[in-house]
Short mmCIF file of C-alpha atoms and ligand atoms in Angstrom, two decimals:
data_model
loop_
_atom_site.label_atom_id
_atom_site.label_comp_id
_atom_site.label_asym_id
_atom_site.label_seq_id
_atom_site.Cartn_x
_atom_site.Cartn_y
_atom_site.Cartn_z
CA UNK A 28 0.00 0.00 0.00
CA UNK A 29 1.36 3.60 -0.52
CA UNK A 30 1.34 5.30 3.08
CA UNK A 31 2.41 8.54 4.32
CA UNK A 32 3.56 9.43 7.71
CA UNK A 33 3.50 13.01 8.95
CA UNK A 34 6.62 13.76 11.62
CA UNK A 35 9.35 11.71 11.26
CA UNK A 36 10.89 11.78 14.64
CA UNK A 37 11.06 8.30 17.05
CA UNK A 38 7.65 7.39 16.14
CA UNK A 39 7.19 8.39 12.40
CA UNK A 40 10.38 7.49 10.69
CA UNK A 41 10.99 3.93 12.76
CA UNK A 42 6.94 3.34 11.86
CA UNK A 43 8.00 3.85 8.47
CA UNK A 44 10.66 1.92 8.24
CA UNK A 45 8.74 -0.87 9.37
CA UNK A 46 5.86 -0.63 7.18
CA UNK A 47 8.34 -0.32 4.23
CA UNK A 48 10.07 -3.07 5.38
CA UNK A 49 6.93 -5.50 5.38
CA UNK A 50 6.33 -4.43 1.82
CA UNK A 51 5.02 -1.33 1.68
CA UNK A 52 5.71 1.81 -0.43
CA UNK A 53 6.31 4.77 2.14
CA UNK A 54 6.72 8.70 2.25
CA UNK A 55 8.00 10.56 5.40
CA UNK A 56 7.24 13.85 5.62
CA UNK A 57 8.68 16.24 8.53
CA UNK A 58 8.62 20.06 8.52
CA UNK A 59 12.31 19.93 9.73
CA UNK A 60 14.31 20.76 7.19
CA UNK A 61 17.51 19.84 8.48
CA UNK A 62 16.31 16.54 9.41
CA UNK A 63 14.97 16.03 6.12
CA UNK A 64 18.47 16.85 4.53
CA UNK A 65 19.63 14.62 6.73
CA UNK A 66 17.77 11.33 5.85
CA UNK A 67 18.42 12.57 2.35
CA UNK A 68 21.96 12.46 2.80
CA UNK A 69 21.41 8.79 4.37
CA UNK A 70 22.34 9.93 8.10
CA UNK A 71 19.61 8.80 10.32
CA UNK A 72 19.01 11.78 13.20
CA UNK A 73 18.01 9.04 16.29
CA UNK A 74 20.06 6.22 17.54
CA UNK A 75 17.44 2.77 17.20
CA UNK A 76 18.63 -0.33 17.52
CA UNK A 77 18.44 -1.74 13.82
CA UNK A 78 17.21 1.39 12.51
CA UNK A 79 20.04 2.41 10.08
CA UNK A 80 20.07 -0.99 8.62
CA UNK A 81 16.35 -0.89 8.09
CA UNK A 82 15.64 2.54 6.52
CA UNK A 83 19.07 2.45 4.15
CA UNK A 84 17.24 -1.03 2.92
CA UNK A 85 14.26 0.33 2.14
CA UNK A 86 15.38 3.37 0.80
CA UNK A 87 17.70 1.20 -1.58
CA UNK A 88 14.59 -0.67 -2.07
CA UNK A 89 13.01 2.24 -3.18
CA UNK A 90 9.61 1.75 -0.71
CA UNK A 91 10.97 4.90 1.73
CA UNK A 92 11.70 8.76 0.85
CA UNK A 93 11.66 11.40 2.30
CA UNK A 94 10.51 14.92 1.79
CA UNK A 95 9.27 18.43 3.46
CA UNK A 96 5.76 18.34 1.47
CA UNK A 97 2.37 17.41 3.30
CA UNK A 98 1.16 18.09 -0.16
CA UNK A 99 3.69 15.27 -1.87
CA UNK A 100 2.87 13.02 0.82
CA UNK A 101 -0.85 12.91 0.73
CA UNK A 102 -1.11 13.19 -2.83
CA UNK A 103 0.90 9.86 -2.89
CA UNK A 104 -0.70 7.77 -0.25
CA UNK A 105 -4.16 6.20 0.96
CA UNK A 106 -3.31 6.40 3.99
CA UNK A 107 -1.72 9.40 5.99
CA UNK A 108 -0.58 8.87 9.84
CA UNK A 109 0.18 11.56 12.05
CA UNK A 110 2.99 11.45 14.23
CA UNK A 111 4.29 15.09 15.55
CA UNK A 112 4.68 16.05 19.07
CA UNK A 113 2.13 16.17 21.83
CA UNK A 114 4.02 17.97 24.47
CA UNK A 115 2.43 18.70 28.06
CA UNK A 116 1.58 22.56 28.47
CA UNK A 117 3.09 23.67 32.48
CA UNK A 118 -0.62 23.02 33.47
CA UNK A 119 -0.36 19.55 32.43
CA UNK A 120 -2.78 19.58 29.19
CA UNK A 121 -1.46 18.44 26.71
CA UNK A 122 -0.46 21.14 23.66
CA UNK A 123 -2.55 20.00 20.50
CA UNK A 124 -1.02 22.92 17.99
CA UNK A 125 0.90 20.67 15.88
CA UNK A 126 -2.77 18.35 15.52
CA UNK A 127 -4.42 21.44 14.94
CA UNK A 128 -1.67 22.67 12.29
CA UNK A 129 -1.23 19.14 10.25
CA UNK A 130 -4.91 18.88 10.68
CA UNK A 131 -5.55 21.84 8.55
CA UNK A 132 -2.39 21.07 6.17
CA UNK A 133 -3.90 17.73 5.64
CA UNK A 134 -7.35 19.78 5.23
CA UNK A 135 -5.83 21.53 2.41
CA UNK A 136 -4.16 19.02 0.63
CA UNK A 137 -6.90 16.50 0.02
CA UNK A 138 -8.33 17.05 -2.70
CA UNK A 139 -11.77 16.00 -4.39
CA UNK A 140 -12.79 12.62 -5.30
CA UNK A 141 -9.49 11.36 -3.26
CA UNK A 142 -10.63 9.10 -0.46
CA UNK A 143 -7.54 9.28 2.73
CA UNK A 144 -7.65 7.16 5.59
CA UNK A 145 -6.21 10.05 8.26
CA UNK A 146 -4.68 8.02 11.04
CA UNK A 147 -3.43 9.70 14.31
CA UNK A 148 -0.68 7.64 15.69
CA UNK A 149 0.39 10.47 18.41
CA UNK A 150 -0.92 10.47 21.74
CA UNK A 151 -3.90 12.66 22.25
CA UNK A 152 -6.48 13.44 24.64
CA UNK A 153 -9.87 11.08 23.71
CA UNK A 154 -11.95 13.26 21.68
CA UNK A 155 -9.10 14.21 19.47
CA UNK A 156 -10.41 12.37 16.67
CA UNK A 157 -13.88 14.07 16.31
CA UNK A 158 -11.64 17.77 16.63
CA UNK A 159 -9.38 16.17 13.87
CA UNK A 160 -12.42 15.67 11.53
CA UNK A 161 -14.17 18.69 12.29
CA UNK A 162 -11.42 20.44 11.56
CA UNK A 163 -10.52 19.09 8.44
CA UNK A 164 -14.37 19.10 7.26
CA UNK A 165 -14.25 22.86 8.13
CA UNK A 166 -11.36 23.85 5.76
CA UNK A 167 -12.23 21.54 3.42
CA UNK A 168 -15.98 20.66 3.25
CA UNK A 169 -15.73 18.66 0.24
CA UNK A 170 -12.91 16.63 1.20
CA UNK A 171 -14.17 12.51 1.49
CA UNK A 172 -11.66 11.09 4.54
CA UNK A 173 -12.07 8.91 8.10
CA UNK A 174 -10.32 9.73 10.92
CA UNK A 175 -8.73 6.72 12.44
CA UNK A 176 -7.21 6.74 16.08
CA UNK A 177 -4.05 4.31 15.96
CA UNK A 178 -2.17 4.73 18.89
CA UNK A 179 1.60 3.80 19.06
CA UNK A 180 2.86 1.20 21.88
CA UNK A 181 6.46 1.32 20.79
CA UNK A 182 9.55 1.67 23.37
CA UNK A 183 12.13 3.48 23.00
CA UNK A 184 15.28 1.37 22.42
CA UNK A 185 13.69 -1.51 20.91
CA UNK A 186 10.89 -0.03 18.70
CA UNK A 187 11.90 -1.64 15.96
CA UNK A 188 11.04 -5.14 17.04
CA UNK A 189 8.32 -3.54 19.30
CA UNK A 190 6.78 -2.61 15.64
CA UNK A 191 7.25 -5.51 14.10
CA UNK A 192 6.39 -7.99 16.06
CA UNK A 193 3.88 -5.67 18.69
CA UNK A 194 1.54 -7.19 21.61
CA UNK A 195 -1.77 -5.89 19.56
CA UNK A 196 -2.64 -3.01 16.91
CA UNK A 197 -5.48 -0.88 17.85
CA UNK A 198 -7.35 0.91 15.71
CA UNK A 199 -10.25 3.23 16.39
CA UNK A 200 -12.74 3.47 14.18
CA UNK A 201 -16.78 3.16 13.74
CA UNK A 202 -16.36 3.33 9.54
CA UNK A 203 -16.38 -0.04 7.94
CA UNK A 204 -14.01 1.28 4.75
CA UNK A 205 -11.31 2.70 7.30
CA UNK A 206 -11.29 -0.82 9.07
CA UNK A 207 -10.73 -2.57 6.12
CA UNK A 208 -8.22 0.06 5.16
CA UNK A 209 -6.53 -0.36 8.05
CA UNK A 210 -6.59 -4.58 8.08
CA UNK A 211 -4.85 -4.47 5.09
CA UNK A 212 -1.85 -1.83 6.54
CA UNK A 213 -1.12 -4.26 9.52
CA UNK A 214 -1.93 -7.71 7.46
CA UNK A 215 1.76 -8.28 7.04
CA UNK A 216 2.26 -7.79 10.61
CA UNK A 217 0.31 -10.71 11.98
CA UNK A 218 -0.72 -9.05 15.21
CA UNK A 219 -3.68 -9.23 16.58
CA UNK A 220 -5.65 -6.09 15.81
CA UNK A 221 -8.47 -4.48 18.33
CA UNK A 222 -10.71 -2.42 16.28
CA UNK A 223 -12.72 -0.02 19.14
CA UNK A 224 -14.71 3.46 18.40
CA UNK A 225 -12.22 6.16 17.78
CA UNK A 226 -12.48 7.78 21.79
CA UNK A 227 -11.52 4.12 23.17
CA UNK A 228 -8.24 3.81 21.24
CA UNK A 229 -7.39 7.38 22.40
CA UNK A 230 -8.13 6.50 26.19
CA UNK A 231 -6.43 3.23 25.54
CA UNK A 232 -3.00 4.88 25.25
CA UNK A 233 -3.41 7.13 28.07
CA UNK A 234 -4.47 4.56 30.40
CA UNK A 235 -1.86 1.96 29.14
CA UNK A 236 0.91 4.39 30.07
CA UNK A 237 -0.81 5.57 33.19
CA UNK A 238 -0.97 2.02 34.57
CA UNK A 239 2.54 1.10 33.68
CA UNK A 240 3.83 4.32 35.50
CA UNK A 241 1.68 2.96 38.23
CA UNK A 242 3.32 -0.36 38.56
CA UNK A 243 6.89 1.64 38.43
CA UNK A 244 5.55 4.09 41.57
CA UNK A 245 4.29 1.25 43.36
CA UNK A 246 7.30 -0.86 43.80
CA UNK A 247 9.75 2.40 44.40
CA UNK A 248 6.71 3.21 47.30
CA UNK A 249 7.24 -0.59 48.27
CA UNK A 250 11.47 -0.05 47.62
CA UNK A 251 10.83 2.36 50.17
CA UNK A 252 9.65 -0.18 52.68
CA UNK A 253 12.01 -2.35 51.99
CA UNK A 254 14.76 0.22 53.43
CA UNK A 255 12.97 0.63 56.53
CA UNK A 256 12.18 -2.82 57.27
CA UNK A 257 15.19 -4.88 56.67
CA UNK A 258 13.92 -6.64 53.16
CA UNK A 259 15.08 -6.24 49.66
CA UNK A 260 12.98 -5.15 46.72
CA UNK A 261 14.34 -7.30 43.98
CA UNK A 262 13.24 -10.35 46.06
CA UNK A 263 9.69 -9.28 46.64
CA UNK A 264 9.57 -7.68 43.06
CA UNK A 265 10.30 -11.25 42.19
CA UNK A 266 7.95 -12.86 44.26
CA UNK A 267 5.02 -10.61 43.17
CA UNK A 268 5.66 -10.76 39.52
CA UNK A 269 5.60 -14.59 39.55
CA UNK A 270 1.83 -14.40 39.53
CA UNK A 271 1.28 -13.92 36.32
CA UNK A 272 -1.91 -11.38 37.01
CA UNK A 273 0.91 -9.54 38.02
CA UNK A 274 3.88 -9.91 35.87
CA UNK A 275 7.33 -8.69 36.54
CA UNK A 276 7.78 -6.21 34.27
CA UNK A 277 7.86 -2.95 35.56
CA UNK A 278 8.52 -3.84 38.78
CA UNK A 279 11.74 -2.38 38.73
CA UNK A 280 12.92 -0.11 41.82
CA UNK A 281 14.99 2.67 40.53
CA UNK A 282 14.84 6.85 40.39
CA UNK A 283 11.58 6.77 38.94
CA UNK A 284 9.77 7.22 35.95
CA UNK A 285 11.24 9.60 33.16
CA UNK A 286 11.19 10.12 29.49
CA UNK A 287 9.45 11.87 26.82
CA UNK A 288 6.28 9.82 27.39
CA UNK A 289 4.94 8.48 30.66
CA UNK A 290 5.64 12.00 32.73
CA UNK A 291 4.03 13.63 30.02
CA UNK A 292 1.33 11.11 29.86
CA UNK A 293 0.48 10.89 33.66
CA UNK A 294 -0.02 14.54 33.55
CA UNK A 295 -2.13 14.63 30.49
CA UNK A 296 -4.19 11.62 31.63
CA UNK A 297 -4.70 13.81 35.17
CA UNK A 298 -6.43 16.93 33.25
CA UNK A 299 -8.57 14.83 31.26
CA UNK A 300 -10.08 13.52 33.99
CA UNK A 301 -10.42 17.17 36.00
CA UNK A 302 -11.43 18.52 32.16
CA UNK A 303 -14.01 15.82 32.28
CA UNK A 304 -15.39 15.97 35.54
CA UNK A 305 -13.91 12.82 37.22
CA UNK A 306 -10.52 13.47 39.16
CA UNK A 307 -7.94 10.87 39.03
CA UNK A 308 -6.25 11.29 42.27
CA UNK A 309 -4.35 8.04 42.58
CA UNK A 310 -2.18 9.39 39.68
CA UNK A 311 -1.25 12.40 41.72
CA UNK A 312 -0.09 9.78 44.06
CA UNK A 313 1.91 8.20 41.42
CA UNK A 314 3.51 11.27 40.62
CA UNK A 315 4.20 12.26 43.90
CA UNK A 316 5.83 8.73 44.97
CA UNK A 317 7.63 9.80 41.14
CA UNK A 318 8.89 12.82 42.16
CA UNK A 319 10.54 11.89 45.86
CA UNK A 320 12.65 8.66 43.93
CA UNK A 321 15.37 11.16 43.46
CA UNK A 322 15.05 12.97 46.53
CA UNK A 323 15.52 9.64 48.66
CA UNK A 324 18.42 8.90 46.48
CA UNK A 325 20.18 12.33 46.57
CA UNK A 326 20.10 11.79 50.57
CA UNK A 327 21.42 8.37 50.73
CA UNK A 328 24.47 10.18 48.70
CA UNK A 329 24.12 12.87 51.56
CA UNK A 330 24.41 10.42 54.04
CA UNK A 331 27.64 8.58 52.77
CA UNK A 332 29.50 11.66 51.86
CA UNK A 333 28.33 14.15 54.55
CA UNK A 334 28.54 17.05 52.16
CA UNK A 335 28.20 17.15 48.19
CA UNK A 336 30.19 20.42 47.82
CA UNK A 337 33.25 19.92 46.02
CA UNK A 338 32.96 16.44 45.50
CA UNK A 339 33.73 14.27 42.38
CA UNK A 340 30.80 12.05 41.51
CA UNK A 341 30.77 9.87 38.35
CA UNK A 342 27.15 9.95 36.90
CA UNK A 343 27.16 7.10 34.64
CA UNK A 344 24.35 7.19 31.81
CA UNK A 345 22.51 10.36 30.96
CA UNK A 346 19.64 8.84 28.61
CA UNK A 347 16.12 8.21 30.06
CA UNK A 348 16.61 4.50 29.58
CA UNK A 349 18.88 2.31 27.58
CA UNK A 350 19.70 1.88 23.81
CA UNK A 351 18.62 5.11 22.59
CA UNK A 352 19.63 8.71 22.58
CA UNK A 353 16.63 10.00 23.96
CA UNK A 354 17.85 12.49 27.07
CA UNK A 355 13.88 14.15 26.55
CA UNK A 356 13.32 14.20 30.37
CA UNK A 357 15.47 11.88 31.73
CA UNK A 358 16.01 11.03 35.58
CA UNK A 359 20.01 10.47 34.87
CA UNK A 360 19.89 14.11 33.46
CA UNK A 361 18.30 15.57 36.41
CA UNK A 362 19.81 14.21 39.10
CA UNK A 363 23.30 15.39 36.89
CA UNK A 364 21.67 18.85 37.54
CA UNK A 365 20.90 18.50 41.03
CA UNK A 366 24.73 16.95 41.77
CA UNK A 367 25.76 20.31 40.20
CA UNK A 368 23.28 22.50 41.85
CA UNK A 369 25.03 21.20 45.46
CA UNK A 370 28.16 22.00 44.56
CA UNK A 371 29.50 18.39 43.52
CA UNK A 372 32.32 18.20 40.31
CA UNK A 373 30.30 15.71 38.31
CA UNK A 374 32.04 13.86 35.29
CA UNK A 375 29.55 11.78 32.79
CA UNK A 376 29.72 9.25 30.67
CA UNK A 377 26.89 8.11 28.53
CA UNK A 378 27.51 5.82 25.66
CA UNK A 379 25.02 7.39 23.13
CA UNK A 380 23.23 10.43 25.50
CA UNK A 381 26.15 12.89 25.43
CA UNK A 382 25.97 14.60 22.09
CA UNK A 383 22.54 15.76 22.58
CA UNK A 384 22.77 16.68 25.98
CA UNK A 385 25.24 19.23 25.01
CA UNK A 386 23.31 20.11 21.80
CA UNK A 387 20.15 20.71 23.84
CA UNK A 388 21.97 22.50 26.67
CA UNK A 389 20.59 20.14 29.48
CA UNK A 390 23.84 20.01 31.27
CA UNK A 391 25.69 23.02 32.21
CA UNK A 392 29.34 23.27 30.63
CA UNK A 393 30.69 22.35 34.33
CA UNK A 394 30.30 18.61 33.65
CA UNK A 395 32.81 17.26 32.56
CA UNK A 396 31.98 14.43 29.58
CA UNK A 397 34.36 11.09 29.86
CA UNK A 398 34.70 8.69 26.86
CA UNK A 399 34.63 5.84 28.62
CA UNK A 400 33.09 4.73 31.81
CA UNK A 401 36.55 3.83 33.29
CA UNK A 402 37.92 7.33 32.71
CA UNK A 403 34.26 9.25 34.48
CA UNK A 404 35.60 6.81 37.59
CA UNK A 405 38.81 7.73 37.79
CA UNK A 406 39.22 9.99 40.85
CA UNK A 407 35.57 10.06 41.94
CA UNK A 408 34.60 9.74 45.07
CA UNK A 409 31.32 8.37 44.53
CA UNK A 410 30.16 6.78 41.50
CA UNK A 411 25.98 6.76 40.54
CA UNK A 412 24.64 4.84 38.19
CA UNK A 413 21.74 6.38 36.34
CA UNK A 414 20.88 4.39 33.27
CA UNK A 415 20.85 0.84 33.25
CA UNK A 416 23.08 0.42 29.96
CA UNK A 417 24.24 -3.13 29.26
CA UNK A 418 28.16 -1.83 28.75
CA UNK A 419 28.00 -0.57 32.78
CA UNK A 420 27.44 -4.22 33.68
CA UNK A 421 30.53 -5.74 31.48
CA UNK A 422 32.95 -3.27 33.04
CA UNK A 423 35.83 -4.66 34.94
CA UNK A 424 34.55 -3.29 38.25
CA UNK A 425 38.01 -4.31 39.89
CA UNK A 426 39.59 -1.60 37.51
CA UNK A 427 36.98 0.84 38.65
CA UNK A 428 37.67 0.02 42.55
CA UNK A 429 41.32 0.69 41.70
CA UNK A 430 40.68 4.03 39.77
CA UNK A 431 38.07 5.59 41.97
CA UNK A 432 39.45 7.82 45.08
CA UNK A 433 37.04 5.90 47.18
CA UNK A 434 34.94 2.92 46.25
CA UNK A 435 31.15 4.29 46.78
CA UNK A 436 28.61 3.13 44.37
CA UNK A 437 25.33 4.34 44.21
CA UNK A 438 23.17 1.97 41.89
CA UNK A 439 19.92 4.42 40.84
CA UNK A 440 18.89 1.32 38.66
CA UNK A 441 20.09 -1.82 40.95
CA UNK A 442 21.61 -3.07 38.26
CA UNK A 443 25.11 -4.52 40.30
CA UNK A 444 24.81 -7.14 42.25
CA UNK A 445 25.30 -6.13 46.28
CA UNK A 446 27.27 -9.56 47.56
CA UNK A 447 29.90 -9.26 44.09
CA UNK A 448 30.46 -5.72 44.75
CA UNK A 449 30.68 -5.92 48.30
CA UNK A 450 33.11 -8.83 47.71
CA UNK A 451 34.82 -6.28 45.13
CA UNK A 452 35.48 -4.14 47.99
CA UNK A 453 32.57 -1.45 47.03
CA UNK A 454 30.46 0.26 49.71
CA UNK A 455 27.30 -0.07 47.59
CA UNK A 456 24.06 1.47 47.94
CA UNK A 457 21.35 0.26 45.75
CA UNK A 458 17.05 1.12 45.83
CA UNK A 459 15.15 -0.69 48.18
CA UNK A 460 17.85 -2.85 49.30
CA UNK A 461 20.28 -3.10 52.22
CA UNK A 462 23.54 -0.43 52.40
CA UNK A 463 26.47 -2.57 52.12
CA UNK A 464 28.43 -2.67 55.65
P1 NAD B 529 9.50 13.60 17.94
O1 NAD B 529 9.63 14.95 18.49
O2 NAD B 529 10.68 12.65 17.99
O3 NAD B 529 9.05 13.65 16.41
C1 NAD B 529 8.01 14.46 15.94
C2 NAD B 529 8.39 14.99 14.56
O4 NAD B 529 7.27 15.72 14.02
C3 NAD B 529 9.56 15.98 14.59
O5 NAD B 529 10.57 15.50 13.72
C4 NAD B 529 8.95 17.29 14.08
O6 NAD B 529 9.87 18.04 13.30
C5 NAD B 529 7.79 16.78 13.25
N1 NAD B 529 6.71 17.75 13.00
C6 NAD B 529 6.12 18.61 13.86
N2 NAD B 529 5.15 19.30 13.23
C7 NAD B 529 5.10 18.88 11.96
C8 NAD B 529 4.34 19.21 10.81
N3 NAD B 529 3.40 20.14 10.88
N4 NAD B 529 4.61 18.58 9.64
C9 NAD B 529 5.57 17.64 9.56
N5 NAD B 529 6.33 17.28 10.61
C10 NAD B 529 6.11 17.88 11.79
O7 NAD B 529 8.25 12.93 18.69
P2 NAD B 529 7.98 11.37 18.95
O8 NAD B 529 8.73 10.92 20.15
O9 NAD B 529 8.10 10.64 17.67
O10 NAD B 529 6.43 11.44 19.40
C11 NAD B 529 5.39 11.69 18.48
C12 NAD B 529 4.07 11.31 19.12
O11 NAD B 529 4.07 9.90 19.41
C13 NAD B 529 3.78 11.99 20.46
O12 NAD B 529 2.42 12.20 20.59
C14 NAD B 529 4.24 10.95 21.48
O13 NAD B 529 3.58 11.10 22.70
C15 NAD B 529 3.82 9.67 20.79
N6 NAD B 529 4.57 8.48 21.20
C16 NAD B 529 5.90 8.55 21.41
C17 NAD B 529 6.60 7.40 21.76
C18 NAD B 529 8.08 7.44 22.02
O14 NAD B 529 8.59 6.51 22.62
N7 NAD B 529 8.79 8.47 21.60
C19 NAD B 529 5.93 6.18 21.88
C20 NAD B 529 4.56 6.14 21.62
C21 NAD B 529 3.88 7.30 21.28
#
C-alpha cells in the first residue's frame, strides 16, 4: 500500500521503516528541514537499535523517501498517519497545535474525489479524533476522509522489534471502509488487531501508560519499605511478579519514571479527567511517589559523603533508559543537575546520551563528559549509576575500585549485584535494598 507518515521523529520514521520493510511503499514527511536533509543524505538523526540498517534497505529498495511536502505526501498515499509532538503545556494539558496545524495542512491538501484514511498515531487526549475531523471538514468541506485513532505502543530502544512484532494493533474506528483500510496496513504484521470506536483507542493509550507508571511508583513506594524494614525489593519484586496477574515487568525499583512519554502522559491523563469531571487522584499519588525517587536517592548520597560540595561524583548514563539517545526528560539528566546545583564536580559518561545533551543545553558546561566509563571513575569519590546500559554491567569493576578515590557506588537502577560488589570491595548502595556494611 502507498502510506504517508507526517513527523518523522522516534515514532514516524521507525513506523515507516517498518511498514516499508513489510512491503510497503512509504513517504516521510517532517517540517524539519535539516532533518529532512539529513535522511536525504542517508544519516539517520536518532540512535534505534536496527534502525540504520532498516531505513538504508528500504530506501535502496526504493519503498521509503523522504521529503518536506504534506502536499507530496498525501497526494501519494491512501493512507496518511500523524505522528508530531504532543508535548504537556506547564498546566499539564497536553499542547494540540501541531494536531491542529497538520490537521488543517492535511485539510488543504486532500483534494476531491481522493478518499484518505487520516490516522493519528500520536498520543492525544480522547476526543481528538472528532476535533481532527471537524477540523478538516471545516477547511475543506468537500474533502471525502475517516479519521482513524491508531495509537503507538512502541519503546524506546527496541521499537523496531516492538513494531514488528507488537503485543496488539489498535485501531479506532466506527467506519467499515477505514477498518478494512486499516486490516490491510497491519496484514503483514500478523498481530492481533483491536478495532474499538475512535475515543476508546485514544483512552487506551493514556491509560496503558498511566498504569505502567503505576506499577513503576508502586514498587519504588514498596522499595521504600524495603529500606525501613530490613527486606530487599528485587526479592519481593520477584515474588510478586511470579503471579502472572501480576507480571514482573515494571517492577523495577529505581529513580523513577522519566522520558518523553509516561511523565508527560500521567499529567495529560490527570487533566482529562479534572477537564471531564472525574478526578484521578491516585495518579497524583503516582507522581508524587515519582517525584521523591530522586530525593531519597540524593540523601542516601548525603548520608555517605556528609557534604556534596566539592565532591567528584561519576554519573554514569545520561539517557532516560537504555539503547537510545533520547535524554527528553530523563532522571540520569536531572539528578546530573541536582549533583551540580550542590556543589559536587560531576564527570559523565553516557555511551550514546552525550551529544545531545550538550546540543540541547541540558547540562551546564561544568560537567565534565568522559569517553569511557573507566575514565568518568577515575578519581571520583562516589560513583551513581543512572541508566541501566548493558556496557555498565561488562565493566571490569576491579579496575573501577582501583581508579576511583574511594569505592562508593550508588546503583539508581540496581543493576550490580550487592554480595559481588561488596566482595569487590565497594560500599554499595542500591534502591530498596540493604547499604552494604
Ligand atoms: P518527535 O519529536 O521525535 O518527532 C516528531 C516529529 O514531528 C519531529 O521530527 C517534528 O519536526 C515533526 N513535525 C512537527 N510538526 C510537523 C508538521 N506540521 N509537519 C511535519 N512534521 C512535523 O516525537 P515522537 O517521540 O516521535 O512522538 C510523536 C508522538 O508519538 C507523540 O504524541 C508521542 O507522545 C507519541 N509516542 C511517542 C513514543 C516514544 O517513545 N517516543 C511512543 C509512543 C507514542
Amino acid at each position: 500500500m502507498d502510506l504517508c507518515i507526517i513527523g518523522s521523529g522516534y515514532v514516524g520514521l521507525v513506523t515507516g521503516a517498518c511498514f516499508a520493510e513489510v512491503g510497503h511503499h512509504v513517504i516521510c514527511v517532517d517540517n524539519d528541514q535539516r532533518k529532512v536533509d539529513m535522511l536525504l543524505a542517508g544519516k539517520i538523526p536518532i540512535y534505534e537499535p536496527g534502525l540504520d540498517e532498516l531505513v538504508h534497505r528500504n530506501v535502496g529498495a526504493k519503498r521509503l523517501r523522504f521529503t518536506t511536502s504534506t502536499q507530496e505526501g498525501v497526494d501519494a498515499s491512501q493512507v496518511v498517519f500523524i505522528a508530531v509532538p504532543t508535548p504537556p503545556q506547564p498546566d499539564g494539558s497536553v499542547d494540540m497545535t501541531f494536531i491542529e496545524k497538520v490537521a488543517r495542512e492535511i485539510s488543504s491538501a486532500l483534494k476531491p474525489g481522493q478518499y484518505r484514511v487520516i490516522v493519528d498515531k500520536s498520543t492525544v487526549p480522547v476526543n481528538t479524533g472528532e476535533r481532527v475531523a471537524a477540523t478538516i471538514r471545516r477547511y475543506n468541506p468537500a474533502a471525502e476522509f475517516d479519521v482513524v485513532s491508531n495509537p503507538e505502543f512502541l519503546r524506546e530502544g527496541c521499537a523496531v522489534p516492538d513494531l514488528m512484532k507488537p503485543d496488539r494493533i489498535v485501531v479506532g474506528t466506527s467506519s467499515a471502509r477505514a477498518t478494512d483500510v486499516m486490516q490491510r496496513v497491519y496484514a503483514p504484521f500478523k498481530a492481533p488487531v483491536l478495532v474499538t470506536d475512535v475515543n476508546s483507542a485514544e483512552l487506551i493509550k493514556h491509560a496503558a501508560n498511566s498504569f505502567l507508571s503505576l506499577k513503576i511508583s508502586y514498587i519504588n513506594a514498596v522499595s521504600a519499605i524495603c529500606e525501613a524494614s530490613g527486606a530487599d525489593v528485587e526479592l519481593v519484586a520477584d515474588g510478586i511478579g511470579m503471579d502472572r496477574r501480576i507480571g514482573r515487568q515494571f517492577l523495577n525499583a529505581g529513580l523513577g519514571y522519566g522520558g518523553s512519554c509516561f511523565p508527560k502522559d500521567v499529567k495529560a491523563f490527570i487533566a482529562i479527567a479534572d477537564e471531564l469531571g472525574v478526578p484521578f487522584t491516585l495518579l497524583k499519588e503516582v507522581e508524587r511517589i515519582n517525584a521523591t525517587q530522586l530525593d531519597r536517592f540524593l540523601k542516601k548520597l548525603r548520608d555517605s559523603l556528609w557534604v556534596l560540595r566539592e565532591k567528584k561524583i561519576a554519573v554514569w548514563g545520561l539517557t532516560f533508559k537504555p539503547d537510545t539517545d533520547d535524554v527528553r526528560n530523563s532522571l540520569a539528566i536531572d539528578l546530573v543537575n541536582r549533583l551540580v546545583a550542590e556543589g559536587a564536580h560531576v564527570t559523565a559518561y553516557d555511551p550514546k546520551g552525550m551529544e545531545k545533551a550538550i546540543e540541547w543545553k541540558l547540562i551546564p558546561s561544568s560537567v565534565k563528559l568522559a569517553k569511557t566509563p573507566l575514565e568518568a571513575a577515575t578519581g571520583a569519590e562516589a560513583l551513581v549509576l543512572a541508566t541501566e546500559w548493558k556496557e555498565f554491567v561488562n565493566q571490569d569493576l576491579a579496575a573501577v575500585k582501583v581508579a576511583m578515590h574511594t569505592p562508593l557506588v550508588f546503583d539508581g537502577r540496581n543493576l550490580f549485584d550487592p554480595a559481588t560488589m561488596k566482595q569487590l570491595g565497594f560500599q554499595y548502595y542500591g534502591i530498596g535494598r540493604q547499604a552494604a556494611k
